[in-house]
PDB file of C-alpha atoms in Angstrom:
ATOM      1  CA  UNK A   1      -4.795 -11.353  11.162  1.00 63.00           C
ATOM      2  CA  UNK A   2      -2.739  -8.193  10.957  1.00 74.00           C
ATOM      3  CA  UNK A   3       0.859  -9.220  10.310  1.00 89.00           C
ATOM      4  CA  UNK A   4       2.211  -5.734  10.943  1.00 96.00           C
ATOM      5  CA  UNK A   5       1.118  -3.856  14.053  1.00 97.00           C
ATOM      6  CA  UNK A   6       1.479  -0.069  14.027  1.00 97.00           C
ATOM      7  CA  UNK A   7       1.262   2.479  16.840  1.00 97.00           C
ATOM      8  CA  UNK A   8       0.168   5.040  17.786  1.00 97.00           C
ATOM      9  CA  UNK A   9      -3.083   5.443  15.888  1.00 97.00           C
ATOM     10  CA  UNK A  10      -2.692   9.207  15.909  1.00 97.00           C
ATOM     11  CA  UNK A  11      -0.076  11.718  16.892  1.00 97.00           C
ATOM     12  CA  UNK A  12      -0.029  15.477  17.439  1.00 98.00           C
ATOM     13  CA  UNK A  13       3.350  17.186  17.390  1.00 97.00           C
ATOM     14  CA  UNK A  14       4.417  20.797  17.409  1.00 97.00           C
ATOM     15  CA  UNK A  15       6.276  22.292  14.491  1.00 97.00           C
ATOM     16  CA  UNK A  16       9.967  21.524  14.901  1.00 97.00           C
ATOM     17  CA  UNK A  17       9.310  18.489  17.086  1.00 97.00           C
ATOM     18  CA  UNK A  18      10.035  14.824  16.453  1.00 97.00           C
ATOM     19  CA  UNK A  19       7.339  12.402  15.338  1.00 97.00           C
ATOM     20  CA  UNK A  20       7.944   8.737  16.140  1.00 98.00           C
ATOM     21  CA  UNK A  21       5.857   5.887  14.753  1.00 98.00           C
ATOM     22  CA  UNK A  22       6.475   2.273  15.672  1.00 98.00           C
ATOM     23  CA  UNK A  23       5.762  -1.000  13.916  1.00 98.00           C
ATOM     24  CA  UNK A  24       6.183  -4.611  14.948  1.00 98.00           C
ATOM     25  CA  UNK A  25       5.999  -7.785  12.897  1.00 96.00           C
ATOM     26  CA  UNK A  26       5.952 -11.513  13.560  1.00 92.00           C
ATOM     27  CA  UNK A  27       6.983 -13.119  10.293  1.00 90.00           C
ATOM     28  CA  UNK A  28      10.767 -13.355  10.193  1.00 90.00           C
ATOM     29  CA  UNK A  29      10.598 -14.015   6.452  1.00 87.00           C
ATOM     30  CA  UNK A  30       9.827 -10.354   5.830  1.00 90.00           C
ATOM     31  CA  UNK A  31      12.832  -8.735   4.195  1.00 88.00           C
ATOM     32  CA  UNK A  32      11.644  -5.372   2.951  1.00 89.00           C
ATOM     33  CA  UNK A  33      10.149  -2.669   5.150  1.00 93.00           C
ATOM     34  CA  UNK A  34       8.862   0.483   3.456  1.00 93.00           C
ATOM     35  CA  UNK A  35       7.074   3.482   4.900  1.00 96.00           C
ATOM     36  CA  UNK A  36       4.362   5.238   2.948  1.00 96.00           C
ATOM     37  CA  UNK A  37       2.885   8.708   3.359  1.00 97.00           C
ATOM     38  CA  UNK A  38      -0.696   9.376   2.320  1.00 97.00           C
ATOM     39  CA  UNK A  39      -2.464  12.703   1.968  1.00 96.00           C
ATOM     40  CA  UNK A  40      -6.275  12.929   1.745  1.00 93.00           C
ATOM     41  CA  UNK A  41      -7.526  12.104  -1.732  1.00 90.00           C
ATOM     42  CA  UNK A  42      -4.191  10.650  -2.801  1.00 93.00           C
ATOM     43  CA  UNK A  43      -2.657   7.204  -2.927  1.00 95.00           C
ATOM     44  CA  UNK A  44       0.197   6.241  -0.589  1.00 96.00           C
ATOM     45  CA  UNK A  45       3.612   7.505  -1.662  1.00 95.00           C
ATOM     46  CA  UNK A  46       6.825   5.685  -0.820  1.00 93.00           C
ATOM     47  CA  UNK A  47       8.781   7.701   1.721  1.00 94.00           C
ATOM     48  CA  UNK A  48      11.710   5.542   2.724  1.00 94.00           C
ATOM     49  CA  UNK A  49      12.458   1.819   2.965  1.00 92.00           C
ATOM     50  CA  UNK A  50      14.929  -0.468   4.701  1.00 92.00           C
ATOM     51  CA  UNK A  51      16.145  -4.039   4.486  1.00 89.00           C
ATOM     52  CA  UNK A  52      17.031  -6.074   7.588  1.00 88.00           C
ATOM     53  CA  UNK A  53      20.762  -6.051   6.915  1.00 89.00           C
ATOM     54  CA  UNK A  54      21.023  -2.452   8.151  1.00 91.00           C
ATOM     55  CA  UNK A  55      19.887  -0.968  11.462  1.00 94.00           C
ATOM     56  CA  UNK A  56      19.227   2.580  10.344  1.00 96.00           C
ATOM     57  CA  UNK A  57      18.557   4.523   7.179  1.00 96.00           C
ATOM     58  CA  UNK A  58      18.235   8.266   6.900  1.00 96.00           C
ATOM     59  CA  UNK A  59      16.835  10.356   4.065  1.00 95.00           C
ATOM     60  CA  UNK A  60      16.570  14.030   4.822  1.00 96.00           C
ATOM     61  CA  UNK A  61      14.394  14.518   7.886  1.00 97.00           C
ATOM     62  CA  UNK A  62      13.132  10.922   7.789  1.00 97.00           C
ATOM     63  CA  UNK A  63      14.935   8.066   9.539  1.00 97.00           C
ATOM     64  CA  UNK A  64      14.045   4.391   9.828  1.00 96.00           C
ATOM     65  CA  UNK A  65      15.426   2.478  12.791  1.00 96.00           C
ATOM     66  CA  UNK A  66      15.319  -1.298  12.504  1.00 96.00           C
ATOM     67  CA  UNK A  67      15.715  -3.844  15.316  1.00 95.00           C
ATOM     68  CA  UNK A  68      15.838  -7.308  13.800  1.00 94.00           C
ATOM     69  CA  UNK A  69      16.014  -9.204  17.097  1.00 94.00           C
ATOM     70  CA  UNK A  70      12.970  -7.389  18.476  1.00 96.00           C
ATOM     71  CA  UNK A  71      11.173  -7.566  15.112  1.00 96.00           C
ATOM     72  CA  UNK A  72      10.431  -3.878  15.313  1.00 97.00           C
ATOM     73  CA  UNK A  73      11.058  -0.858  13.135  1.00 97.00           C
ATOM     74  CA  UNK A  74      10.210   2.781  13.529  1.00 98.00           C
ATOM     75  CA  UNK A  75       9.975   6.010  11.576  1.00 98.00           C
ATOM     76  CA  UNK A  76      11.365   9.220  13.016  1.00 98.00           C
ATOM     77  CA  UNK A  77      10.378  12.528  11.442  1.00 98.00           C
ATOM     78  CA  UNK A  78      12.791  15.197  12.620  1.00 97.00           C
ATOM     79  CA  UNK A  79      11.962  18.913  12.646  1.00 97.00           C
ATOM     80  CA  UNK A  80       8.313  18.127  11.840  1.00 97.00           C
ATOM     81  CA  UNK A  81       6.578  20.631   9.563  1.00 97.00           C
ATOM     82  CA  UNK A  82       2.871  21.356   8.975  1.00 96.00           C
ATOM     83  CA  UNK A  83       3.317  19.890   5.479  1.00 97.00           C
ATOM     84  CA  UNK A  84       4.157  16.560   7.101  1.00 97.00           C
ATOM     85  CA  UNK A  85       0.575  16.290   8.376  1.00 98.00           C
ATOM     86  CA  UNK A  86      -0.589  13.073   6.750  1.00 98.00           C
ATOM     87  CA  UNK A  87      -1.277   9.426   7.442  1.00 97.00           C
ATOM     88  CA  UNK A  88       1.788   7.218   7.607  1.00 98.00           C
ATOM     89  CA  UNK A  89       1.783   3.488   6.939  1.00 97.00           C
ATOM     90  CA  UNK A  90       4.482   0.986   7.650  1.00 97.00           C
ATOM     91  CA  UNK A  91       4.539  -2.150   5.526  1.00 95.00           C
ATOM     92  CA  UNK A  92       6.458  -5.358   5.046  1.00 93.00           C
ATOM     93  CA  UNK A  93       6.931  -7.848   2.267  1.00 88.00           C
ATOM     94  CA  UNK A  94       9.060 -10.854   1.485  1.00 82.00           C
ATOM     95  CA  UNK A  95      10.629 -12.589  -1.450  1.00 69.00           C
ATOM     96  CA  UNK A  96       9.888 -16.161  -0.607  1.00 58.00           C
ATOM     97  CA  UNK A  97      10.925 -19.390  -2.242  1.00 53.00           C
ATOM     98  CA  UNK A  98       7.797 -19.297  -4.388  1.00 57.00           C
ATOM     99  CA  UNK A  99       6.263 -16.445  -6.297  1.00 55.00           C
ATOM    100  CA  UNK A 100       3.166 -16.624  -4.100  1.00 55.00           C
ATOM    101  CA  UNK A 101       4.617 -14.218  -1.612  1.00 55.00           C
ATOM    102  CA  UNK A 102       6.398 -11.840  -3.922  1.00 61.00           C
ATOM    103  CA  UNK A 103       5.223  -8.286  -4.059  1.00 69.00           C
ATOM    104  CA  UNK A 104       2.494  -8.597  -1.472  1.00 84.00           C
ATOM    105  CA  UNK A 105       2.762  -5.636   0.874  1.00 90.00           C
ATOM    106  CA  UNK A 106       1.349  -6.174   4.358  1.00 92.00           C
ATOM    107  CA  UNK A 107       0.392  -2.771   5.730  1.00 95.00           C
ATOM    108  CA  UNK A 108       0.070  -1.525   9.283  1.00 96.00           C
ATOM    109  CA  UNK A 109      -3.158   0.209  10.284  1.00 96.00           C
ATOM    110  CA  UNK A 110      -1.728   3.688   9.787  1.00 97.00           C
ATOM    111  CA  UNK A 111      -0.864   6.676  11.990  1.00 98.00           C
ATOM    112  CA  UNK A 112      -2.463  10.041  11.465  1.00 97.00           C
ATOM    113  CA  UNK A 113       0.118  12.724  12.184  1.00 98.00           C
ATOM    114  CA  UNK A 114      -0.912  16.321  12.794  1.00 98.00           C
ATOM    115  CA  UNK A 115       1.797  18.955  13.037  1.00 97.00           C
ATOM    116  CA  UNK A 116       0.602  22.128  14.725  1.00 96.00           C
ATOM    117  CA  UNK A 117       2.116  25.511  13.774  1.00 91.00           C
TER     118      UNK A 117
ATOM    119  CA  UNK B   1       6.985  11.066 -16.479  1.00 64.00           C
ATOM    120  CA  UNK B   2       3.333  10.240 -15.969  1.00 80.00           C
ATOM    121  CA  UNK B   3       2.410   8.411 -12.782  1.00 92.00           C
ATOM    122  CA  UNK B   4      -0.061   5.599 -12.257  1.00 96.00           C
ATOM    123  CA  UNK B   5      -3.421   6.579 -13.714  1.00 97.00           C
ATOM    124  CA  UNK B   6      -6.638   5.170 -12.358  1.00 98.00           C
ATOM    125  CA  UNK B   7     -10.055   5.707 -13.882  1.00 97.00           C
ATOM    126  CA  UNK B   8     -12.649   6.620 -12.971  1.00 97.00           C
ATOM    127  CA  UNK B   9     -11.821   8.600  -9.823  1.00 97.00           C
ATOM    128  CA  UNK B  10     -15.299   8.222  -8.348  1.00 97.00           C
ATOM    129  CA  UNK B  11     -18.036   5.709  -8.934  1.00 97.00           C
ATOM    130  CA  UNK B  12     -21.449   5.093  -7.418  1.00 98.00           C
ATOM    131  CA  UNK B  13     -23.037   1.717  -8.015  1.00 98.00           C
ATOM    132  CA  UNK B  14     -26.105  -0.105  -6.759  1.00 98.00           C
ATOM    133  CA  UNK B  15     -25.916  -3.303  -4.740  1.00 98.00           C
ATOM    134  CA  UNK B  16     -25.935  -6.310  -7.041  1.00 98.00           C
ATOM    135  CA  UNK B  17     -24.355  -4.529  -9.986  1.00 98.00           C
ATOM    136  CA  UNK B  18     -20.855  -5.138 -11.256  1.00 98.00           C
ATOM    137  CA  UNK B  19     -18.053  -2.643 -11.786  1.00 98.00           C
ATOM    138  CA  UNK B  20     -14.790  -2.444 -13.732  1.00 98.00           C
ATOM    139  CA  UNK B  21     -11.908  -0.250 -12.650  1.00 98.00           C
ATOM    140  CA  UNK B  22      -8.953   0.617 -14.832  1.00 98.00           C
ATOM    141  CA  UNK B  23      -5.273   1.195 -14.104  1.00 98.00           C
ATOM    142  CA  UNK B  24      -2.503   2.396 -16.411  1.00 98.00           C
ATOM    143  CA  UNK B  25       0.931   1.796 -14.870  1.00 96.00           C
ATOM    144  CA  UNK B  26       4.002   3.963 -15.204  1.00 95.00           C
ATOM    145  CA  UNK B  27       5.589   3.500 -18.606  1.00 94.00           C
ATOM    146  CA  UNK B  28       7.989   0.554 -18.457  1.00 91.00           C
ATOM    147  CA  UNK B  29       6.462  -0.921 -15.325  1.00 91.00           C
ATOM    148  CA  UNK B  30       5.261  -4.443 -15.921  1.00 90.00           C
ATOM    149  CA  UNK B  31       3.815  -5.376 -12.548  1.00 90.00           C
ATOM    150  CA  UNK B  32       0.464  -4.070 -11.357  1.00 93.00           C
ATOM    151  CA  UNK B  33      -1.011  -4.665  -7.917  1.00 94.00           C
ATOM    152  CA  UNK B  34      -4.429  -3.808  -6.550  1.00 97.00           C
ATOM    153  CA  UNK B  35      -5.303  -2.883  -2.970  1.00 97.00           C
ATOM    154  CA  UNK B  36      -8.548  -2.123  -1.176  1.00 98.00           C
ATOM    155  CA  UNK B  37      -8.490   0.634   1.441  1.00 97.00           C
ATOM    156  CA  UNK B  38     -11.273   1.000   4.008  1.00 96.00           C
ATOM    157  CA  UNK B  39     -11.383   2.778   7.388  1.00 92.00           C
ATOM    158  CA  UNK B  40     -12.077  -0.504   9.157  1.00 89.00           C
ATOM    159  CA  UNK B  41      -9.709  -2.938   7.437  1.00 91.00           C
ATOM    160  CA  UNK B  42      -7.015  -0.553   6.234  1.00 93.00           C
ATOM    161  CA  UNK B  43      -5.001  -1.416   3.149  1.00 96.00           C
ATOM    162  CA  UNK B  44      -5.507  -4.962   1.961  1.00 95.00           C
ATOM    163  CA  UNK B  45      -3.837  -6.691  -0.953  1.00 94.00           C
ATOM    164  CA  UNK B  46      -6.156  -7.938  -3.688  1.00 96.00           C
ATOM    165  CA  UNK B  47      -3.886  -9.332  -6.404  1.00 92.00           C
ATOM    166  CA  UNK B  48      -0.798  -8.707  -8.493  1.00 91.00           C
ATOM    167  CA  UNK B  49      -0.288  -9.188 -12.218  1.00 92.00           C
ATOM    168  CA  UNK B  50       2.860  -9.519 -14.257  1.00 89.00           C
ATOM    169  CA  UNK B  51       3.099 -10.387 -17.946  1.00 89.00           C
ATOM    170  CA  UNK B  52      -0.679 -10.787 -18.138  1.00 92.00           C
ATOM    171  CA  UNK B  53      -0.612 -13.492 -15.440  1.00 91.00           C
ATOM    172  CA  UNK B  54      -1.876 -13.277 -11.892  1.00 91.00           C
ATOM    173  CA  UNK B  55       1.164 -13.892  -9.687  1.00 86.00           C
ATOM    174  CA  UNK B  56      -0.287 -13.374  -6.261  1.00 85.00           C
ATOM    175  CA  UNK B  57      -3.750 -13.173  -4.713  1.00 89.00           C
ATOM    176  CA  UNK B  58      -5.084 -11.886  -1.399  1.00 91.00           C
ATOM    177  CA  UNK B  59      -7.941 -13.227   0.701  1.00 92.00           C
ATOM    178  CA  UNK B  60     -10.889 -11.826  -1.171  1.00 96.00           C
ATOM    179  CA  UNK B  61     -13.922 -13.689  -2.527  1.00 96.00           C
ATOM    180  CA  UNK B  62     -14.098 -14.777  -6.142  1.00 96.00           C
ATOM    181  CA  UNK B  63     -16.332 -11.791  -6.928  1.00 97.00           C
ATOM    182  CA  UNK B  64     -13.108  -9.830  -7.158  1.00 98.00           C
ATOM    183  CA  UNK B  65     -11.159 -10.519 -10.320  1.00 97.00           C
ATOM    184  CA  UNK B  66      -8.652  -8.805 -12.503  1.00 97.00           C
ATOM    185  CA  UNK B  67      -6.667  -9.026 -15.660  1.00 97.00           C
ATOM    186  CA  UNK B  68      -3.686  -7.453 -17.306  1.00 97.00           C
ATOM    187  CA  UNK B  69      -3.258  -6.625 -20.958  1.00 97.00           C
ATOM    188  CA  UNK B  70      -0.186  -6.904 -23.143  1.00 96.00           C
ATOM    189  CA  UNK B  71       0.551  -3.181 -22.670  1.00 95.00           C
ATOM    190  CA  UNK B  72       0.600  -3.787 -18.865  1.00 95.00           C
ATOM    191  CA  UNK B  73      -2.626  -1.891 -18.307  1.00 97.00           C
ATOM    192  CA  UNK B  74      -4.854  -3.658 -15.796  1.00 98.00           C
ATOM    193  CA  UNK B  75      -8.501  -3.844 -14.919  1.00 98.00           C
ATOM    194  CA  UNK B  76     -10.215  -5.174 -11.859  1.00 98.00           C
ATOM    195  CA  UNK B  77     -13.809  -6.294 -11.758  1.00 98.00           C
ATOM    196  CA  UNK B  78     -16.154  -6.718  -8.843  1.00 98.00           C
ATOM    197  CA  UNK B  79     -19.361  -8.604  -9.532  1.00 96.00           C
ATOM    198  CA  UNK B  80     -22.553  -8.700  -7.458  1.00 97.00           C
ATOM    199  CA  UNK B  81     -21.576  -5.630  -5.474  1.00 98.00           C
ATOM    200  CA  UNK B  82     -22.236  -5.532  -1.743  1.00 98.00           C
ATOM    201  CA  UNK B  83     -22.438  -2.501   0.524  1.00 97.00           C
ATOM    202  CA  UNK B  84     -19.204  -3.621   2.162  1.00 97.00           C
ATOM    203  CA  UNK B  85     -17.353  -3.263  -1.141  1.00 98.00           C
ATOM    204  CA  UNK B  86     -17.471   0.513  -0.736  1.00 98.00           C
ATOM    205  CA  UNK B  87     -13.818   1.486  -0.546  1.00 97.00           C
ATOM    206  CA  UNK B  88     -10.926   3.248  -2.167  1.00 98.00           C
ATOM    207  CA  UNK B  89      -9.364   0.877  -4.692  1.00 98.00           C
ATOM    208  CA  UNK B  90      -5.707   1.555  -5.281  1.00 98.00           C
ATOM    209  CA  UNK B  91      -3.496   0.359  -8.056  1.00 97.00           C
ATOM    210  CA  UNK B  92       0.283   0.241  -7.728  1.00 94.00           C
ATOM    211  CA  UNK B  93       2.893  -0.455 -10.353  1.00 93.00           C
ATOM    212  CA  UNK B  94       6.512  -1.548 -10.236  1.00 88.00           C
ATOM    213  CA  UNK B  95       9.148  -2.700 -12.661  1.00 82.00           C
ATOM    214  CA  UNK B  96       8.905  -6.368 -11.740  1.00 71.00           C
ATOM    215  CA  UNK B  97       7.019  -8.632  -9.332  1.00 66.00           C
ATOM    216  CA  UNK B  98       8.502  -8.227  -5.895  1.00 64.00           C
ATOM    217  CA  UNK B  99      10.711  -5.308  -6.816  1.00 64.00           C
ATOM    218  CA  UNK B 100      11.095  -2.429  -4.421  1.00 67.00           C
ATOM    219  CA  UNK B 101       9.327   0.851  -4.821  1.00 75.00           C
ATOM    220  CA  UNK B 102       5.709   0.357  -5.692  1.00 88.00           C
ATOM    221  CA  UNK B 103       4.128   3.575  -7.007  1.00 92.00           C
ATOM    222  CA  UNK B 104       0.468   4.027  -6.198  1.00 95.00           C
ATOM    223  CA  UNK B 105      -2.196   5.817  -8.148  1.00 96.00           C
ATOM    224  CA  UNK B 106      -4.727   8.145  -6.499  1.00 96.00           C
ATOM    225  CA  UNK B 107      -7.348   5.420  -6.483  1.00 97.00           C
ATOM    226  CA  UNK B 108     -10.959   4.949  -7.468  1.00 98.00           C
ATOM    227  CA  UNK B 109     -13.486   5.743  -4.766  1.00 97.00           C
ATOM    228  CA  UNK B 110     -16.303   3.216  -5.112  1.00 98.00           C
ATOM    229  CA  UNK B 111     -19.556   3.766  -3.252  1.00 98.00           C
ATOM    230  CA  UNK B 112     -22.156   1.002  -3.259  1.00 98.00           C
ATOM    231  CA  UNK B 113     -25.686   2.092  -2.380  1.00 97.00           C
TER     232      UNK B 113
END
């Protein structure tokens, strides 16, 4: 079953607008939440990541908001640009008491973002 | 510095054949993970290797296997190919198992006919 649920499936935003993508998880053992950006023909590239001890992290135009009690986190892309048109994936992983769970990224289904000029 | 290199980029195989994909991690990275990406199932974890040992495995049948060499390069093998194995296979490397910041390669696009 999908351990990380991502919405919306697709998003169209005008240049200069804000893109918001949401993710929810069930497993409270997750302790690392990265966002990846993927362009056609390329592998996912790490965009920004957060740990549950902070509620927000900002890097340039990209901000992650994290709500531990609601088990939700979101990506905000401010001042969206046509070059931001890509598929975005949220993910989660945990460092458990055994090595079985280390390093295994659980991905959301992805959100295709289109920024119109 | 060079990124994660995956070869070949594209591959067409016939059902029933086997295939080997290669991944060279970023220099100094010792952990290599493999993922399968399909439109229907998304990105799914296959396995992770560190110090030539498999540290973690996803829910894939035994037809999917891998190995890591002493120079951290990794290969994955799929035997008795099925049509449903058609996918983009991605390799990611990181410094250690479970460390932050996995860097992905561009993948190998496998088509099974």
